[in-house]
Coordinates of C-alpha atoms in Angstrom, one line a residue:
X1 CA -125.1 -267.5 37.9
X2 CA -128.2 -265.7 36.6
X3 CA -127.6 -263.8 33.3
X4 CA -127.8 -260.3 34.8
X5 CA -125.3 -261.1 37.6
X6 CA -123.0 -262.6 35.0
X7 CA -123.1 -259.6 32.7
X8 CA -122.5 -257.2 35.6
X9 CA -119.6 -259.3 36.8
X10 CA -118.2 -259.3 33.2
X11 CA -118.3 -255.5 33.1
X12 CA -116.3 -255.4 36.4
X13 CA -114.0 -257.9 34.9
X14 CA -113.4 -255.8 31.9
X15 CA -112.2 -252.9 34.1
X16 CA -109.8 -255.3 35.7
X17 CA -108.7 -256.7 32.4
X18 CA -108.0 -253.4 30.8
X19 CA -106.2 -251.9 33.8
X20 CA -102.4 -252.4 33.6
X21 CA -100.4 -254.6 35.9
X22 CA -96.7 -254.4 36.7
X23 CA -94.4 -252.8 34.1
X24 CA -91.3 -250.7 33.8
X25 CA -92.6 -247.5 35.4
X26 CA -90.8 -246.5 38.6
X27 CA -94.0 -245.1 40.1
X28 CA -96.6 -247.6 41.4
X29 CA -100.3 -246.7 41.4
X30 CA -103.2 -248.4 43.2
X31 CA -106.5 -248.7 41.4
X32 CA -109.4 -249.8 43.7
X33 CA -112.5 -251.6 42.3
X34 CA -115.4 -251.7 44.8
X35 CA -117.3 -255.0 44.2
X36 CA -120.6 -256.1 45.9
X37 CA -120.0 -258.9 48.3
X38 CA -122.5 -261.2 46.4
X39 CA -121.0 -260.5 43.0
X40 CA -117.7 -262.3 43.1
X41 CA -115.6 -262.0 39.9
X42 CA -112.4 -263.6 41.0
X43 CA -112.4 -266.4 38.4
X44 CA -113.4 -264.1 35.5
X45 CA -110.7 -261.6 36.5
X46 CA -108.1 -264.4 36.5
X47 CA -109.2 -265.4 32.9
X48 CA -108.9 -261.8 31.6
X49 CA -105.6 -261.0 33.4
X50 CA -103.5 -261.4 30.2
X51 CA -105.0 -258.3 28.6
X52 CA -103.1 -256.1 31.0
X53 CA -99.8 -256.7 29.2
X54 CA -101.0 -254.8 26.1
X55 CA -102.0 -251.8 28.2
X56 CA -98.8 -251.9 30.1
X57 CA -96.9 -251.7 26.9
X58 CA -99.0 -248.8 25.7
X59 CA -99.0 -246.7 28.9
X60 CA -95.7 -247.6 30.5
X61 CA -97.4 -247.4 33.9
X62 CA -97.3 -249.7 36.9
X63 CA -100.9 -249.9 38.2
X64 CA -101.9 -252.5 40.7
X65 CA -105.6 -253.2 40.7
X66 CA -107.3 -254.4 43.8
X67 CA -110.9 -255.4 44.6
X68 CA -112.6 -253.9 47.6
X69 CA -115.6 -256.1 48.7
X70 CA -118.5 -254.4 50.4
X71 CA -121.9 -255.3 51.8
X72 CA -125.2 -253.4 51.9
X73 CA -124.4 -251.7 55.2
X74 CA -121.0 -250.4 54.1
X75 CA -120.2 -246.9 52.8
X76 CA -117.5 -247.9 50.3
X77 CA -117.2 -244.4 48.7
X78 CA -116.6 -242.7 52.1
X79 CA -114.1 -245.3 53.2
X80 CA -112.2 -245.4 49.9
X81 CA -112.2 -241.7 49.3
X82 CA -110.8 -241.2 52.8
X83 CA -107.9 -243.5 51.7
X84 CA -107.5 -241.6 48.4
X85 CA -107.2 -238.3 50.3
X86 CA -104.7 -239.8 52.6
X87 CA -102.6 -240.9 49.6
X88 CA -103.2 -244.6 50.1
X89 CA -104.8 -245.1 46.7
X90 CA -104.6 -243.3 43.3
X91 CA -107.5 -244.4 41.1
X92 CA -111.0 -245.4 42.1
X93 CA -114.2 -246.6 40.4
X94 CA -116.8 -244.3 42.0
X95 CA -120.6 -244.4 42.4
X96 CA -121.6 -240.8 41.5
X97 CA -124.4 -240.0 43.9
X98 CA -122.4 -241.3 46.9
X99 CA -119.3 -239.7 45.4
X100 CA -121.1 -236.4 45.4
X101 CA -122.3 -236.9 49.0
X102 CA -118.7 -237.3 49.9
X103 CA -117.6 -234.2 48.1
X104 CA -120.4 -232.1 49.7
X105 CA -119.2 -233.2 53.1
X106 CA -115.5 -232.9 52.2
X107 CA -115.0 -229.7 50.1
X108 CA -111.2 -230.2 50.1
X109 CA -111.5 -233.7 48.5
X110 CA -108.6 -234.4 46.2
X111 CA -110.3 -236.6 43.7
X112 CA -110.9 -235.6 40.1
X113 CA -113.2 -237.4 37.5
X114 CA -111.3 -239.1 34.7
X115 CA -113.6 -241.2 32.5
X116 CA -116.9 -243.1 32.5
X117 CA -118.7 -245.9 30.8
X118 CA -121.8 -245.3 28.6
X119 CA -124.5 -247.9 28.7
X120 CA -127.2 -248.2 26.1
X121 CA -126.0 -244.9 24.6
X122 CA -126.3 -242.9 27.8
X123 CA -124.0 -241.6 30.6
X124 CA -126.9 -241.7 33.1
X125 CA -129.5 -244.4 33.8
X126 CA -133.1 -244.5 34.9
X127 CA -134.8 -246.1 38.0
X128 CA -138.4 -247.5 37.7
X129 CA -141.0 -249.3 39.7
X130 CA -141.7 -252.7 38.4
X131 CA -145.1 -254.5 39.1
X132 CA -147.5 -257.0 37.6
X133 CA -149.1 -255.6 34.4
X134 CA -152.4 -257.2 35.4
X135 CA -152.6 -255.1 38.6
X136 CA -153.3 -252.0 36.5
X137 CA -151.0 -249.7 38.5
X138 CA -149.6 -246.8 36.5
X139 CA -148.3 -244.2 38.9
X140 CA -146.3 -244.2 42.2
X141 CA -149.4 -243.2 44.2
X142 CA -151.0 -246.5 43.2
X143 CA -148.5 -248.3 45.4
X144 CA -149.8 -246.8 48.7
X145 CA -150.4 -249.7 51.1
X146 CA -148.9 -252.3 48.7
X147 CA -145.8 -254.4 49.4
X148 CA -142.3 -253.5 48.2
X149 CA -139.3 -255.7 48.0
X150 CA -135.6 -254.9 47.8
X151 CA -132.5 -253.7 49.6
X152 CA -131.9 -250.1 48.5
X153 CA -134.7 -247.9 49.9
X154 CA -133.0 -244.9 48.2
X155 CA -134.7 -246.0 44.9
X156 CA -138.4 -245.9 46.0
X157 CA -137.6 -242.9 48.2
X158 CA -136.3 -241.0 45.1
X159 CA -139.2 -242.2 42.8
X160 CA -141.8 -241.2 45.4
X161 CA -140.2 -237.8 45.8
X162 CA -140.2 -237.2 42.1
X163 CA -143.9 -238.0 42.1
X164 CA -144.5 -235.4 44.9
X165 CA -144.7 -238.0 47.7
X166 CA -142.2 -237.4 50.5
X167 CA -143.5 -240.1 52.8
X168 CA -141.5 -242.5 54.9
X169 CA -141.5 -245.8 53.0
X170 CA -142.3 -247.7 56.2
X171 CA -145.6 -245.7 56.3
X172 CA -146.3 -245.4 52.6
X173 CA -146.0 -249.1 51.7
X174 CA -148.1 -251.7 53.5
X175 CA -145.0 -254.0 53.9
X176 CA -141.3 -253.9 53.2
X177 CA -139.6 -257.2 52.3
X178 CA -135.8 -257.4 52.2
X179 CA -134.4 -259.1 49.1
X180 CA -130.8 -259.1 47.8
X181 CA -130.7 -257.2 44.6
X182 CA -127.9 -259.1 42.7
X183 CA -130.4 -261.7 41.4
X184 CA -132.9 -259.7 39.3
X185 CA -134.6 -262.9 38.1
X186 CA -135.5 -263.9 41.6
X187 CA -136.9 -260.4 42.4
X188 CA -139.1 -260.4 39.3
X189 CA -140.3 -264.0 40.0
X190 CA -141.4 -263.0 43.4
X191 CA -143.4 -260.1 41.9
X192 CA -145.1 -262.5 39.4
X193 CA -145.9 -265.0 42.2
X194 CA -147.5 -262.3 44.3
X195 CA -145.1 -262.4 47.2
X196 CA -144.6 -258.7 46.7
X197 CA -146.3 -256.1 44.6
X198 CA -143.4 -254.0 43.4
X199 CA -139.6 -253.6 43.2
X200 CA -137.6 -250.5 42.2
X201 CA -134.4 -250.9 40.3
X202 CA -132.1 -249.3 37.7
X203 CA -133.3 -250.0 34.2
X204 CA -130.0 -251.3 33.0
X205 CA -130.2 -254.1 35.5
X206 CA -133.7 -255.1 34.8
X207 CA -134.4 -254.6 31.1
X208 CA -132.0 -257.2 29.8
X209 CA -133.6 -259.8 32.0
X210 CA -137.1 -258.9 31.0
X211 CA -136.2 -258.9 27.3
X212 CA -134.5 -262.4 27.6
X213 CA -137.6 -264.3 28.9
X214 CA -141.1 -264.0 27.6
X215 CA -142.7 -264.7 31.0
X216 CA -141.5 -261.3 32.2
X217 CA -143.7 -259.6 29.6
X218 CA -146.2 -259.8 32.4
X219 CA -144.1 -257.2 34.3
X220 CA -144.6 -253.5 33.6
X221 CA -142.6 -250.5 34.6
X222 CA -143.9 -247.0 35.6
X223 CA -142.8 -243.9 37.4
X224 CA -139.4 -244.1 35.7
X225 CA -137.0 -241.2 36.3
X226 CA -133.5 -240.4 35.4
X227 CA -131.2 -241.4 38.3
X228 CA -127.5 -241.0 38.8
X229 CA -124.6 -241.0 36.3
X230 CA -123.0 -244.3 35.4
X231 CA -119.8 -245.4 37.2
X232 CA -116.9 -243.0 36.9
X233 CA -113.2 -243.5 37.4
X234 CA -111.6 -240.8 39.5
X235 CA -108.0 -240.1 40.3
X236 CA -106.0 -238.4 43.0
X237 CA -105.0 -234.8 42.5
X238 CA -101.2 -234.8 42.4
X239 CA -100.8 -237.7 40.0
X240 CA -98.9 -236.5 36.9
X241 CA -101.6 -235.5 34.4
X242 CA -99.8 -237.4 31.6
X243 CA -100.1 -240.6 33.7
X244 CA -103.8 -240.2 34.3
X245 CA -104.4 -239.4 30.7
X246 CA -102.5 -242.5 29.6
X247 CA -104.8 -244.7 31.6
X248 CA -107.8 -242.8 30.3
X249 CA -106.7 -243.1 26.7
X250 CA -106.2 -246.9 27.1
X251 CA -109.8 -247.3 28.2
X252 CA -111.2 -244.9 25.6
X253 CA -109.7 -246.7 22.7
X254 CA -110.4 -250.2 24.0
X255 CA -113.5 -250.7 21.8
X256 CA -111.4 -250.3 18.6
X257 CA -108.1 -251.8 19.8
X258 CA -107.6 -255.2 18.1
X259 CA -105.7 -256.4 21.1
X260 CA -109.0 -256.2 23.0
X261 CA -111.3 -257.7 20.4
X262 CA -111.9 -260.6 22.8
X263 CA -113.7 -258.3 25.1
X264 CA -115.9 -256.6 22.6
X265 CA -118.8 -258.8 23.6
X266 CA -118.7 -257.4 27.2
X267 CA -119.3 -253.9 26.0
X268 CA -121.8 -255.2 23.4
X269 CA -123.9 -256.6 26.3
X270 CA -124.5 -253.1 27.6
X271 CA -124.2 -251.4 24.3
X272 CA -121.4 -249.4 25.9
X273 CA -118.0 -247.9 25.6
X274 CA -115.6 -245.9 27.8
X275 CA -115.9 -242.2 27.3
X276 CA -114.7 -238.9 28.8
X277 CA -116.7 -237.5 31.7
X278 CA -119.2 -234.7 30.8
X279 CA -119.6 -232.6 33.9
X280 CA -123.1 -231.6 32.7
X281 CA -124.2 -235.2 33.1
X282 CA -123.3 -235.1 36.8
X283 CA -126.0 -232.5 37.6
X284 CA -128.7 -235.0 38.6
X285 CA -126.2 -237.0 40.7
X286 CA -125.4 -233.8 42.6
X287 CA -129.1 -233.1 43.0
X288 CA -129.8 -236.7 44.3
X289 CA -126.9 -236.4 46.7
X290 CA -128.5 -233.2 48.1
X291 CA -131.9 -234.9 48.4
X292 CA -130.3 -237.8 50.2
X293 CA -128.8 -235.4 52.8
X294 CA -132.0 -233.3 53.1
X295 CA -134.4 -236.1 53.6
X296 CA -132.0 -238.5 55.4
X297 CA -132.6 -241.2 52.9
X298 CA -129.4 -243.1 53.7
X299 CA -130.2 -243.0 57.4
X300 CA -133.6 -244.6 56.7
X301 CA -132.1 -247.1 54.4
X302 CA -129.4 -248.1 57.0
X303 CA -132.1 -248.5 59.7
X304 CA -134.1 -250.8 57.4
X305 CA -131.0 -252.9 56.4
X306 CA -129.9 -253.4 60.0
X307 CA -133.1 -255.3 60.6
X308 CA -132.0 -257.9 58.0
X309 CA -128.2 -258.0 58.4
X310 CA -128.3 -261.7 59.1
X311 CA -129.6 -262.2 55.5
X312 CA -126.5 -260.8 53.8

């Protein structure tokens, strides 16, 4: 497993490890973790299962954690938040821009933000274009007529918009090439080989790979813009506040709890920790959700992905 995929899997595993399993509470809660289809973490989750006992003892809750596997063409937030609002699940790891799209469409949504994870000292992350440094490109407009590779068209659409370019990616780029985005090394290698001219990805996924291998010094980033908030955990309105707070406190103290010293390296990999949600940090996620709706970015992305559904 490439290093970046491994680290992402380990962060998901940390959520699973710290979430409680069965204990004495009469009330049972369901905690859903949406996991990309190509980022299986079953074996890691099994290894970290024992950590749940310490949290059970601390919170006294009975929380059953379940993975929800999704592919590129799925809308996991919409499906899972529908279930939350129907009372079929209680806690959910949410992707903020899609979460806000759901809340805009469903003003009576019953979910409430509980806590988040900081990465590299921030609650939000950036998205950039990545190209060959030797090509001399320095701004999004330089990519007109060039080839782009990836799966999520929402990234280049956002970066182009921020540069004042609201063009259809199919018309702006000379060619679009589908690539699965779980293997960052492969994406960067194809840029270096000249198969494609650029990719656009979140910085937290790319930078660790670039910094780990000298050959990627030939890659440069540009057009970087703040993107959405990092993952947040939400809970269903109606859950006793003291129960939601107990789960929150267990995560927020994980970095200094000696029972979880074995997982310190997972947070170290992303220089992160679990923290309370600052509503001010969600402003750009709300803005992006509105842009997605206004310019129909998700519709365009879905049409693009349907052409390659046999590849994932």
